């Protein structure tokens, strides 16, 4: 009896969303390191009058990422809305399967760029394909919506942070391995080819899992409308999720403003961080790049631990402010990093930096009817996409303009925007402090 029960439990686990989260993040971390090193290598011969060869290489690399990231941020807007509508009508797999297809195709394209020595600009087509599939804009809200099934209003933030924890743990493992896999080389395969093959296979496995194994609650035509939405009903062992009848527009607006300002700061800093660590005095190789990416993924784990610890005595708004202060201090310290050790010290200061966005999503889900939760989270993701249209070129051009005298200036700027993002959260806390107190555990 024990063995069959264990097999049934293992199969039931395989049919959940968690294996997809792990496989996708493992594949993505391998891909990110490969793309970063491939771009750096292809930009090695760049020239720019009046600038050193290293600064010209930095400019070429950041210009590539600026265009590529703008494509990735802009093209998913309408596909994500369409997929969110399908999800709210009961097709829960749509926001998962479609983006995973785009991820797989983009990985295949980079593999072809490396193997066939295609121009780097071909990756702009990969970004377009990824965007048209819905990309992260559709994928992550879809994951969060499914992961929230069975949670109560008080525990929803904890549930979402568990998803972030698994996402981060997979990212740490993938990033640590990525630099070493990049260096695997044979006479017929160049650097990075084996890494990209593994990444592509992981995404293929992830896509097949989402199509054939992922189990989602079905929706029948005769089912009441209020039961057609994933977040409305809890599991058989928990109470029904409490949701407001009407939208709290003031709180929703304040949460959107805070999220946009914070994402502007975080996204702008991360936009140039990849190029920053490759220039002198750091001058990282692929192995150190992988370790650095792993340090970023560790923040998923420390943020999860922070939520578990702080929720005993802190409100949701206090949690958000703790995370924002953590990032503001750490990214300001990053402005003055000159060694690998000080880089890790700066990263350590940002250990709670992921608490704000997850908690903001949790609060948003408590401000709208359950039937609108999926669409609201998607609108938030779309708002962040529109914000990226401003911060990507802004931070890129500021970084390029300050390479000669203060390359870390963009990180100071990110710290300032983070402080600005604390204002709307403080207003929410002052309006109704008792509303946001966590249930003690």
XYZ file of C-alpha atoms in Angstrom:
441
model
C 0.000 0.000 0.000
C 2.857 2.390 0.786
C 4.470 2.256 -2.667
C 1.225 2.848 -4.623
C 0.362 5.742 -2.325
C 3.773 7.297 -2.846
C 3.427 6.901 -6.607
C -0.002 8.506 -6.535
C 1.318 11.397 -4.444
C 4.273 11.884 -6.800
C 2.009 11.848 -9.845
C -0.345 14.320 -8.181
C 2.615 16.619 -7.523
C 3.704 16.381 -11.151
C 0.294 17.608 -12.222
C 0.662 20.855 -10.246
C 2.136 24.153 -11.426
C 5.347 23.838 -9.354
C 7.303 21.551 -11.762
C 6.655 24.029 -14.577
C 7.967 26.904 -12.465
C 11.172 24.998 -11.705
C 11.819 23.746 -15.248
C 11.144 27.127 -16.848
C 13.384 28.998 -14.418
C 16.210 26.469 -14.795
C 16.071 26.861 -18.565
C 15.816 30.653 -18.387
C 18.820 31.105 -16.098
C 20.956 29.032 -18.452
C 19.693 31.096 -21.378
C 20.333 34.430 -19.641
C 23.985 33.650 -18.953
C 24.467 32.369 -22.506
C 22.892 35.460 -24.057
C 24.909 37.818 -21.863
C 28.219 36.190 -22.816
C 27.319 35.829 -26.501
C 26.400 39.520 -26.732
C 29.584 40.553 -24.922
C 31.685 38.448 -27.297
C 29.931 39.737 -30.435
C 30.387 43.359 -29.297
C 34.142 42.952 -28.679
C 35.105 44.677 -31.944
C 32.740 47.624 -31.563
C 34.205 51.098 -32.077
C 32.977 54.540 -31.111
C 34.893 57.765 -31.909
C 36.099 59.510 -28.782
C 35.672 56.473 -26.541
C 37.941 53.627 -25.466
C 37.412 50.150 -26.903
C 35.913 48.950 -23.600
C 33.466 51.855 -23.446
C 32.518 51.234 -27.086
C 31.906 47.577 -26.246
C 29.786 48.629 -23.273
C 27.777 50.999 -25.455
C 27.182 48.351 -28.134
C 26.107 45.792 -25.534
C 23.723 48.130 -23.722
C 22.275 49.326 -27.049
C 21.520 45.725 -27.993
C 19.839 45.004 -24.675
C 17.905 48.265 -24.860
C 16.371 47.371 -28.241
C 15.872 43.713 -27.382
C 14.227 44.457 -24.040
C 11.973 47.132 -25.542
C 10.753 44.549 -28.064
C 10.172 41.993 -25.317
C 8.311 44.541 -23.187
C 6.168 46.071 -25.941
C 5.015 43.155 -28.088
C 3.247 41.099 -25.356
C 0.693 43.801 -24.493
C -2.236 42.727 -26.672
C -1.441 38.982 -26.617
C -1.356 39.091 -22.806
C -4.767 40.786 -22.670
C -6.192 38.165 -25.008
C -4.714 35.312 -22.968
C -5.994 36.846 -19.720
C -9.491 36.988 -21.214
C -9.236 33.334 -22.203
C -8.097 32.487 -18.680
C -11.028 34.301 -17.074
C -13.342 32.331 -19.361
C -11.969 29.058 -18.055
C -9.046 28.297 -20.371
C -6.527 28.335 -17.555
C -3.703 26.736 -19.534
C -3.678 29.432 -22.229
C -1.474 31.946 -20.312
C 0.933 29.108 -19.507
C 1.225 27.114 -22.736
C 1.421 30.047 -25.159
C 4.335 31.874 -23.434
C 6.211 28.608 -22.915
C 6.000 28.042 -26.676
C 7.542 31.468 -27.218
C 10.283 30.758 -24.684
C 11.180 27.530 -26.475
C 11.347 29.177 -29.904
C 13.521 32.042 -28.633
C 15.985 29.562 -27.123
C 16.151 27.667 -30.400
C 16.872 30.909 -32.271
C 19.815 31.805 -30.006
C 21.159 28.279 -30.450
C 21.029 28.785 -34.230
C 22.738 32.172 -33.882
C 25.649 30.522 -32.069
C 25.924 27.370 -34.192
C 25.379 28.987 -37.600
C 27.228 32.239 -36.751
C 24.145 34.295 -37.587
C 24.106 38.067 -36.924
C 23.285 39.035 -33.372
C 20.379 41.131 -34.636
C 18.492 37.885 -35.363
C 17.754 37.846 -31.638
C 15.391 40.776 -32.191
C 13.200 38.307 -34.091
C 13.428 35.944 -31.117
C 12.248 38.738 -28.836
C 9.333 39.435 -31.157
C 8.285 35.784 -31.182
C 8.490 35.658 -27.398
C 6.431 38.813 -27.068
C 3.716 37.698 -29.464
C 3.311 34.511 -27.444
C 2.477 36.589 -24.355
C 5.910 36.353 -22.761
C 6.423 36.924 -19.068
C 3.544 39.433 -19.114
C 1.055 36.595 -19.606
C 3.042 33.741 -18.066
C 3.644 35.071 -14.561
C 0.079 36.273 -13.819
C -1.117 32.902 -15.103
C 1.246 31.104 -12.744
C 0.271 33.325 -9.809
C -3.418 32.808 -10.478
C -3.102 29.021 -10.485
C -0.804 29.020 -7.460
C -3.312 31.072 -5.458
C -5.998 28.402 -5.694
C -7.057 27.351 -2.221
C -5.536 30.311 -0.380
C -7.368 32.518 2.076
C -7.048 36.303 1.971
C -4.739 36.239 5.013
C -2.475 33.521 3.620
C -2.384 34.536 -0.022
C 0.819 36.562 0.309
C 2.508 33.538 1.900
C 1.337 31.296 -0.937
C 2.651 33.667 -3.569
C 5.953 33.983 -1.767
C 6.289 30.179 -1.814
C 6.055 30.388 -5.588
C 8.756 33.061 -5.565
C 10.836 30.815 -3.275
C 10.739 27.896 -5.711
C 11.407 30.261 -8.595
C 14.447 31.631 -6.792
C 15.781 28.251 -5.708
C 15.646 26.987 -9.284
C 17.328 30.204 -10.381
C 20.181 29.731 -7.922
C 20.833 26.181 -9.111
C 20.625 27.095 -12.780
C 22.793 30.201 -12.426
C 25.523 28.411 -10.470
C 25.726 25.748 -13.174
C 25.377 28.096 -16.155
C 28.875 29.574 -16.088
C 30.532 26.169 -15.914
C 28.308 24.765 -18.675
C 29.137 27.741 -20.878
C 32.811 26.798 -20.824
C 32.167 23.231 -22.019
C 33.780 23.066 -25.428
C 34.597 20.627 -28.204
C 36.177 20.984 -31.625
C 32.773 20.956 -33.300
C 30.869 22.996 -30.715
C 31.811 26.500 -29.593
C 31.479 27.974 -26.132
C 27.881 28.166 -24.971
C 26.451 25.596 -27.394
C 26.064 22.810 -24.835
C 24.586 25.303 -22.371
C 21.974 26.380 -24.927
C 21.145 22.798 -25.893
C 20.385 21.990 -22.249
C 18.325 25.174 -21.894
C 16.313 24.307 -25.014
C 15.645 20.767 -23.798
C 14.454 22.052 -20.425
C 11.995 24.397 -22.110
C 10.789 21.625 -24.391
C 10.165 19.397 -21.378
C 8.403 22.281 -19.630
C 6.100 22.880 -22.604
C 5.207 19.202 -22.900
C 4.490 19.077 -19.174
C 2.115 22.053 -19.401
C 0.220 20.461 -22.304
C -0.083 16.871 -21.141
C 0.405 16.781 -17.359
C -0.667 20.100 -15.870
C -4.060 19.705 -14.231
C -6.392 22.684 -14.095
C -9.894 22.849 -12.707
C -12.314 22.539 -15.596
C -15.173 24.921 -16.263
C -18.511 23.723 -17.515
C -21.053 25.802 -19.392
C -23.672 25.201 -16.732
C -21.469 26.265 -13.861
C -22.477 29.526 -12.158
C -20.559 32.553 -13.343
C -19.054 33.251 -9.935
C -17.496 29.761 -9.944
C -15.764 30.276 -13.264
C -12.898 32.180 -11.710
C -9.948 30.418 -10.253
C -9.401 32.552 -7.190
C -12.984 32.509 -6.014
C -13.012 29.012 -4.573
C -10.673 27.421 -2.111
C -9.607 23.846 -1.891
C -11.731 21.315 -0.056
C -9.646 21.742 3.088
C -9.869 25.533 3.399
C -12.441 28.236 3.587
C -13.695 30.255 0.653
C -11.525 33.221 -0.233
C -13.096 36.450 0.937
C -13.256 39.027 -1.829
C -14.786 42.510 -1.990
C -17.932 43.077 -3.984
C -16.638 46.324 -5.484
C -13.209 47.622 -6.442
C -11.444 49.853 -3.891
C -10.269 52.332 -6.508
C -8.175 54.568 -4.235
C -6.100 51.715 -2.850
C -5.763 50.120 -6.285
C -4.475 53.418 -7.718
C -1.962 53.877 -4.877
C -0.737 50.307 -5.222
C -0.294 50.759 -8.975
C 1.722 53.964 -8.468
C 3.961 52.304 -5.877
C 4.483 49.257 -8.069
C 5.371 51.355 -11.118
C 7.871 53.538 -9.240
C 9.509 50.534 -7.613
C 9.629 48.584 -10.849
C 11.098 51.669 -12.555
C 13.933 51.637 -10.009
C 14.546 47.876 -9.970
C 14.157 47.407 -13.727
C 16.389 50.359 -14.549
C 19.173 49.148 -12.271
C 19.019 45.550 -13.501
C 18.950 46.795 -17.102
C 22.589 47.940 -16.893
C 23.895 45.625 -14.160
C 24.765 42.888 -16.672
C 27.048 45.218 -18.618
C 28.404 46.846 -15.441
C 29.930 43.613 -14.102
C 31.697 42.846 -17.397
C 33.672 46.093 -17.520
C 36.756 46.978 -15.476
C 37.401 46.883 -12.584
C 35.164 43.795 -12.172
C 35.759 42.224 -15.632
C 33.814 39.042 -14.919
C 33.979 35.842 -16.974
C 31.088 33.430 -17.620
C 31.596 31.574 -14.330
C 31.464 34.761 -12.268
C 28.475 35.975 -14.294
C 26.661 32.776 -13.322
C 27.586 33.262 -9.673
C 26.405 36.871 -9.835
C 23.076 35.808 -11.329
C 22.790 33.209 -8.573
C 23.295 35.945 -5.992
C 20.347 37.752 -7.555
C 18.214 34.626 -7.351
C 19.106 34.137 -3.681
C 17.003 37.239 -3.049
C 13.927 35.146 -3.866
C 14.832 32.862 -0.974
C 15.704 35.583 1.535
C 12.552 37.521 0.643
C 10.470 34.424 1.320
C 12.161 33.932 4.691
C 11.625 37.622 5.413
C 7.890 37.352 4.805
C 7.615 34.308 7.072
C 9.509 36.102 9.831
C 8.165 39.639 9.570
C 4.511 38.685 9.069
C 4.317 37.760 12.764
C 4.575 41.400 13.766
C 4.277 43.530 10.628
C 1.408 44.675 8.436
C 1.456 44.255 4.676
C 2.382 47.903 4.180
C 5.256 47.553 6.658
C 6.489 44.510 4.754
C 6.501 46.477 1.516
C 8.423 49.350 3.122
C 11.001 46.944 4.595
C 11.619 45.500 1.139
C 11.895 48.932 -0.460
C 14.368 50.155 2.146
C 16.416 46.992 1.622
C 16.665 47.600 -2.122
C 17.268 51.349 -1.783
C 20.236 50.832 0.558
C 21.737 47.943 -1.389
C 21.470 49.528 -4.815
C 22.931 52.792 -3.492
C 25.916 50.833 -2.193
C 26.194 49.230 -5.648
C 27.050 52.682 -7.022
C 30.491 52.434 -5.438
C 31.300 48.761 -6.101
C 34.825 48.157 -7.427
C 35.506 44.536 -6.429
C 33.649 41.237 -6.573
C 33.493 41.170 -2.765
C 31.810 44.573 -2.532
C 29.382 43.484 -5.260
C 28.223 40.583 -3.098
C 27.996 42.883 -0.075
C 25.729 45.200 -2.059
C 23.622 42.249 -3.174
C 23.387 41.081 0.444
C 21.856 44.413 1.438
C 19.028 43.866 -1.060
C 18.044 40.569 0.544
C 14.382 41.618 0.990
C 14.009 43.401 -2.354
C 11.373 41.028 -3.761
C 8.927 41.385 -0.883
C 7.296 44.596 -2.220
C 6.018 43.390 -5.606
C 4.635 40.095 -4.316
C 2.911 41.788 -1.390
C 1.525 44.500 -3.660
C 0.019 41.781 -5.878
C -1.473 40.152 -2.794
C -3.028 43.437 -1.665
C -4.364 44.106 -5.142
C -6.130 40.752 -5.166
C -7.890 41.810 -1.953
C -9.141 45.076 -3.490
C -11.101 43.582 -6.390
C -13.806 40.922 -6.824
C -12.412 37.432 -7.309
C -13.801 37.359 -10.848
C -11.509 40.282 -11.782
C -8.367 39.111 -10.007
C -6.677 37.553 -13.027
C -7.366 40.570 -15.224
C -6.241 43.016 -12.504
C -2.905 41.240 -12.092
C -2.477 41.263 -15.855
C -3.253 44.999 -16.000
C -0.594 45.544 -13.348
C 1.900 43.585 -15.412
C 0.948 45.638 -18.476
C 1.385 48.882 -16.513
C 4.877 47.738 -15.591
C 5.527 47.003 -19.265
C 4.574 50.556 -20.220
C 6.846 51.872 -17.457
C 9.687 49.854 -18.948
C 9.312 51.806 -22.189
C 10.567 54.779 -20.180
C 13.141 53.284 -17.848
C 14.930 51.040 -20.360
C 16.144 53.839 -22.676
C 16.487 56.323 -19.779
C 18.792 54.206 -17.644
C 20.681 52.911 -20.687
C 21.496 56.374 -22.000
C 22.353 57.726 -18.544
C 24.700 54.772 -18.002
C 26.370 55.332 -21.369
C 26.746 59.051 -20.621
C 28.345 58.496 -17.211
C 30.787 55.704 -18.112
C 33.754 58.094 -18.015
C 33.134 59.737 -14.640
C 30.651 57.701 -12.546
C 29.351 54.411 -14.026
C 27.393 53.685 -10.840
C 25.304 56.857 -11.047
C 22.323 54.895 -12.402
C 22.220 52.875 -9.191
C 22.015 56.059 -7.112
C 19.162 57.178 -9.352
C 17.393 53.841 -8.785
C 17.709 54.346 -5.032
C 16.000 57.749 -5.310
C 13.055 56.318 -7.262
C 12.683 53.574 -4.650
C 12.344 56.178 -1.912
C 9.646 57.932 -3.979
C 7.778 54.631 -4.251
C 7.481 54.449 -0.464
C 5.116 57.439 -0.376
C 1.903 55.807 -1.710
C 2.481 52.762 0.492
C 2.806 55.013 3.536
C -0.482 56.705 2.562
C -2.256 53.333 2.395
C -0.874 52.395 5.804
C -2.101 55.663 7.314
C -5.580 55.354 5.754
C -6.438 51.991 7.269
C -3.551 50.458 9.257
C -5.652 47.780 10.905
C -6.898 46.469 7.537
C -3.457 45.264 6.485
C -2.401 43.437 9.611
C -1.456 39.831 8.941
C -3.127 37.020 10.764
C -0.691 35.914 13.483
C 0.750 32.430 13.167
